[in-house]
PDB file of C-alpha atoms in Angstrom:
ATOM      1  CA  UNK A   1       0.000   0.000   0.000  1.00 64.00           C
ATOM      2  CA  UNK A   2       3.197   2.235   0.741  1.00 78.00           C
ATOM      3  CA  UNK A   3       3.945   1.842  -2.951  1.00 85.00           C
ATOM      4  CA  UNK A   4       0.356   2.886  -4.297  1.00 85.00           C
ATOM      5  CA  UNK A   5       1.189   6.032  -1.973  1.00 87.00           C
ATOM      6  CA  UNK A   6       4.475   6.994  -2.844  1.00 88.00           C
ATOM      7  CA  UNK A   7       2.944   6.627  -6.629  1.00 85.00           C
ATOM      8  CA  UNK A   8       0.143   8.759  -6.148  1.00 85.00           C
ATOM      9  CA  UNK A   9       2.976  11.512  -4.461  1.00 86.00           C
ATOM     10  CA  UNK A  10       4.491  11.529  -7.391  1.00 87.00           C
ATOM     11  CA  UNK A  11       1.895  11.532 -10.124  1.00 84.00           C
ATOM     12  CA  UNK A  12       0.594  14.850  -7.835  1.00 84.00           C
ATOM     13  CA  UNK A  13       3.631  16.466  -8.096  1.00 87.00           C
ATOM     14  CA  UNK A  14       3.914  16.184 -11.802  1.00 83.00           C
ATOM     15  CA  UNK A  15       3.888  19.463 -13.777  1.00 85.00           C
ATOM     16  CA  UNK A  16       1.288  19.478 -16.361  1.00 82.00           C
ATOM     17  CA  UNK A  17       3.570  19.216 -19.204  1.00 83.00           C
ATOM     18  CA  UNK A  18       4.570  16.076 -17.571  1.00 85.00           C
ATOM     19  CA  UNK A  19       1.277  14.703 -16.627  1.00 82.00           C
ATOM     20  CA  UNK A  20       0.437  14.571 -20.336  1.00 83.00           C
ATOM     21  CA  UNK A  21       3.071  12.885 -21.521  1.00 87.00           C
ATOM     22  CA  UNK A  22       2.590  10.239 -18.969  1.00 86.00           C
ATOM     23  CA  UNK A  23      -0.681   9.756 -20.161  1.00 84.00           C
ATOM     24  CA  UNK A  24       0.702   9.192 -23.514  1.00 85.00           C
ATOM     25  CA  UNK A  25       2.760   6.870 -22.484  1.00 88.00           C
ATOM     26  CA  UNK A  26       0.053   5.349 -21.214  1.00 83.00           C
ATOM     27  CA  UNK A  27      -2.061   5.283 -23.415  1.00 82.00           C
ATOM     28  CA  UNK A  28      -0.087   4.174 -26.210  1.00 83.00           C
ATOM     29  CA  UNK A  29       1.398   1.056 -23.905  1.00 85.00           C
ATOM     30  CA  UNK A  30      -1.905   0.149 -22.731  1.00 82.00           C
ATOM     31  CA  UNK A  31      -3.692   0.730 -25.518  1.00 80.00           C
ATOM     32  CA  UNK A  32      -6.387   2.878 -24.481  1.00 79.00           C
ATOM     33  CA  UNK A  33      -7.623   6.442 -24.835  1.00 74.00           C
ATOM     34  CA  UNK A  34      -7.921   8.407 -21.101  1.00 65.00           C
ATOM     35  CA  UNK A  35     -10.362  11.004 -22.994  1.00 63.00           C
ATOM     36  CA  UNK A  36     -13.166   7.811 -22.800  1.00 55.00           C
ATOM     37  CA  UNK A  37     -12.473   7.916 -19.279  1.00 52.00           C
ATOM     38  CA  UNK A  38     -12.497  11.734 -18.192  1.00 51.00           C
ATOM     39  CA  UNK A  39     -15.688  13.240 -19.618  1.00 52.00           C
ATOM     40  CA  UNK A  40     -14.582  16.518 -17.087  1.00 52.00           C
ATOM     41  CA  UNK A  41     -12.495  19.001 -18.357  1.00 52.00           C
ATOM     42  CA  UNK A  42      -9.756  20.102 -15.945  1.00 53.00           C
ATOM     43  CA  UNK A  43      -8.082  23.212 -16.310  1.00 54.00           C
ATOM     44  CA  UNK A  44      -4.926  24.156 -14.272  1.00 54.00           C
ATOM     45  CA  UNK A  45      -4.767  25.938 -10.874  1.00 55.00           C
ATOM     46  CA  UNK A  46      -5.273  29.765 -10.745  1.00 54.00           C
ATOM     47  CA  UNK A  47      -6.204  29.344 -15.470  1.00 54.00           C
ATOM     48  CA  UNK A  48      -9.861  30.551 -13.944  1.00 54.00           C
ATOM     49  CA  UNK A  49     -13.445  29.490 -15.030  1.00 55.00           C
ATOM     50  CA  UNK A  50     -12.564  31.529 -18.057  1.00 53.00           C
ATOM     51  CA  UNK A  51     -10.308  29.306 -19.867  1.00 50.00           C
ATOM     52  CA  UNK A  52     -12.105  26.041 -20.044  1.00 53.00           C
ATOM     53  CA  UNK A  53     -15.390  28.156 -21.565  1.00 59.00           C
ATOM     54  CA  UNK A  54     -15.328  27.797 -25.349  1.00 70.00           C
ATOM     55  CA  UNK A  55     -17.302  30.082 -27.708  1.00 76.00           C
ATOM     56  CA  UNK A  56     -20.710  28.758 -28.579  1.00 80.00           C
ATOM     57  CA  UNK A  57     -21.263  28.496 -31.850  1.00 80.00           C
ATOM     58  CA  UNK A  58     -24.094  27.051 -33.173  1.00 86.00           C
ATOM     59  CA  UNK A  59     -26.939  28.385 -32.014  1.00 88.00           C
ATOM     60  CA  UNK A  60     -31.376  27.529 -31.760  1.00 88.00           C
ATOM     61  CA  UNK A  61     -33.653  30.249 -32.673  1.00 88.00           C
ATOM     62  CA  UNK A  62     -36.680  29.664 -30.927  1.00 89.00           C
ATOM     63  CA  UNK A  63     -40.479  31.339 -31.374  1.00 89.00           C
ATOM     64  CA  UNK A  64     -41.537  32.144 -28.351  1.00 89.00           C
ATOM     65  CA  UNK A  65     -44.892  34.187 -28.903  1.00 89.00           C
ATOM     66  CA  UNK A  66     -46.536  34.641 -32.353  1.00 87.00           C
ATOM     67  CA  UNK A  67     -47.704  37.826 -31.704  1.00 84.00           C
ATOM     68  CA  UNK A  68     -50.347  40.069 -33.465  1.00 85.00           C
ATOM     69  CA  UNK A  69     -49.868  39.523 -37.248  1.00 87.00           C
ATOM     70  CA  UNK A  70     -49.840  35.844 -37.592  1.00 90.00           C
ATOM     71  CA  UNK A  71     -49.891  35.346 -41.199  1.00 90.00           C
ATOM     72  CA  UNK A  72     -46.042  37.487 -41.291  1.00 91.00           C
ATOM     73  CA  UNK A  73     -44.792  35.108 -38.572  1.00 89.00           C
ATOM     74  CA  UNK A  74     -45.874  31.680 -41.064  1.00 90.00           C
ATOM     75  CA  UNK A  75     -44.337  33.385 -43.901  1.00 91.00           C
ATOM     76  CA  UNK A  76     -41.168  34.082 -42.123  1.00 90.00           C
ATOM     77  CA  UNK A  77     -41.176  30.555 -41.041  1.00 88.00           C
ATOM     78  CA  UNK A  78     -41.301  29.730 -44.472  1.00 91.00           C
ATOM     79  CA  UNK A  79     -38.549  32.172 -45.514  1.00 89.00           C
ATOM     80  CA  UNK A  80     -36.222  30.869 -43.289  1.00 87.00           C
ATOM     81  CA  UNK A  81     -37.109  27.037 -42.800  1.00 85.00           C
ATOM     82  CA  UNK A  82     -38.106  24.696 -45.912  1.00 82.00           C
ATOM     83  CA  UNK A  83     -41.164  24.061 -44.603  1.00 85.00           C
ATOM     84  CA  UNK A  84     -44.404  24.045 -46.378  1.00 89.00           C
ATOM     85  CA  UNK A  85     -47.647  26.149 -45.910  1.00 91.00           C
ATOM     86  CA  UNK A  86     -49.440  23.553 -43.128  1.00 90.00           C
ATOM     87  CA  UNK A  87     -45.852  23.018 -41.918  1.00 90.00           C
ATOM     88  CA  UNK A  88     -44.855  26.614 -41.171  1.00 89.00           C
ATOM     89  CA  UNK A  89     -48.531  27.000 -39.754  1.00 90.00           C
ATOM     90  CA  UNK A  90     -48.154  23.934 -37.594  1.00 90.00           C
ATOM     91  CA  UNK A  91     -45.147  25.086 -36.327  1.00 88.00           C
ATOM     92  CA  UNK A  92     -46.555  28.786 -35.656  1.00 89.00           C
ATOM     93  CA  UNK A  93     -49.264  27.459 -33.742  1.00 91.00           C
ATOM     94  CA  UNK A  94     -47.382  25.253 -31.534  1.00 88.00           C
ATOM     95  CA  UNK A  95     -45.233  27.798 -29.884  1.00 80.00           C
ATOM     96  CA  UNK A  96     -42.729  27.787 -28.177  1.00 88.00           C
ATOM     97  CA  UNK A  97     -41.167  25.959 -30.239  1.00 88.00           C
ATOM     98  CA  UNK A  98     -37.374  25.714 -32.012  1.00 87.00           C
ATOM     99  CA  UNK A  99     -37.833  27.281 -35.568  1.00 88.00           C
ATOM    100  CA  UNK A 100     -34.205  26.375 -36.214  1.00 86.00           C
ATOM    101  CA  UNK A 101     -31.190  24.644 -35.104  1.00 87.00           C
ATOM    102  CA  UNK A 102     -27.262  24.542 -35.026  1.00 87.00           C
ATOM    103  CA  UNK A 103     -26.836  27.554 -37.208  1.00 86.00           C
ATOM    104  CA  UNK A 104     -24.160  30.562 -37.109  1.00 88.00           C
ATOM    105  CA  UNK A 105     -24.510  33.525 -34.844  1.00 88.00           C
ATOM    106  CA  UNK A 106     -24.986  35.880 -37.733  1.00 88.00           C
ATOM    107  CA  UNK A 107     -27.830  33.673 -39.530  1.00 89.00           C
ATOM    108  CA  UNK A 108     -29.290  33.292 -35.854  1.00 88.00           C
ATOM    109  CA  UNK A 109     -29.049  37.043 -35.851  1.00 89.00           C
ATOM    110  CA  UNK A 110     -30.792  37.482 -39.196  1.00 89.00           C
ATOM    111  CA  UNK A 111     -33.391  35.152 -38.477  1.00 88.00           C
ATOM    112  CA  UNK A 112     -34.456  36.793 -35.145  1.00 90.00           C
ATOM    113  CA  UNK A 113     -34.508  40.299 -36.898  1.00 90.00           C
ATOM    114  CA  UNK A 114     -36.928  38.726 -39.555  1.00 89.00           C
ATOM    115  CA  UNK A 115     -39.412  37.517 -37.295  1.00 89.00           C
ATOM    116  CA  UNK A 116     -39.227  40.630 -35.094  1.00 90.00           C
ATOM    117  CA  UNK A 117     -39.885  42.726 -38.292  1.00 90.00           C
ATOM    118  CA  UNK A 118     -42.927  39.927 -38.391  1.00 89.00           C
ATOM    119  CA  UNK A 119     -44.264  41.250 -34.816  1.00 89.00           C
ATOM    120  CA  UNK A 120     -42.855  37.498 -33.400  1.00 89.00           C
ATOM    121  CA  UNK A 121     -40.558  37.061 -30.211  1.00 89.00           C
ATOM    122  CA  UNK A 122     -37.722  34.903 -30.681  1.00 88.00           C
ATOM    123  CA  UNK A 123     -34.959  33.862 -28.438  1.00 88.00           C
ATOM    124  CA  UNK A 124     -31.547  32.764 -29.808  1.00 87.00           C
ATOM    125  CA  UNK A 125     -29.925  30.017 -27.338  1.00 87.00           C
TER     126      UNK A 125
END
């Protein structure tokens, strides 16, 4: 057990730089992959919250109230989505609901101005 202790001393006192390439190592003689294993990014000590946050970017545009002028809102649905007439009215009446999915921050952008210009509410996520 003594062993299993000095091991873990060590591994702790490993610089980063050097705790990677153990893992390499370790990896490659094992024949495994640690990234399976460690679904939790770690960052270093003092790096902050700010350095393991990555820039979203896709993005959902969501309807969140039709508003006053229906029929603009189904056409915009239509402009932006390939969705037929009963489609874009379906999805109209059933909001909330995602009008579209996994696009760029500047379509997002576009879209949401559209269906504002419609008299709709959106919400990009």
């Amino acid at each position: 057990m003594s062993n299993l202790q000095q091991l873990e001393e060590q591994i702790v006192g490993l610089s980063l730089l050097d705790a990677a390439q153990l893992v390499k190592r370790l990896e490659e003689r094992l024949g495994v992959s640690a990234a399976a294993a460690a679904p939790v990014m770690m960052t270093a000590p003092g790096a902050g919250p700010a350095a393991a946050v990555e820039e979203q970017t896709e993005f959902s545009v969501i309807l969140k109230e039709v508003g006053a002028n229906k029929s603009n809102v189904i056409k915009a649905v239509r402009e932006v989505t390939s969705l037929g007439l009963k489609e874009a009215k379906d999805l109209v009446d059933g909001a909330p609901k995602a009008v579209k999915e996994g696009v760029s921050k500047d379509e997002a952008e576009n879209i949401k101005k559209k269906f504002t210009e419609a008299g709709a509410t959106v919400e990009v996520k």
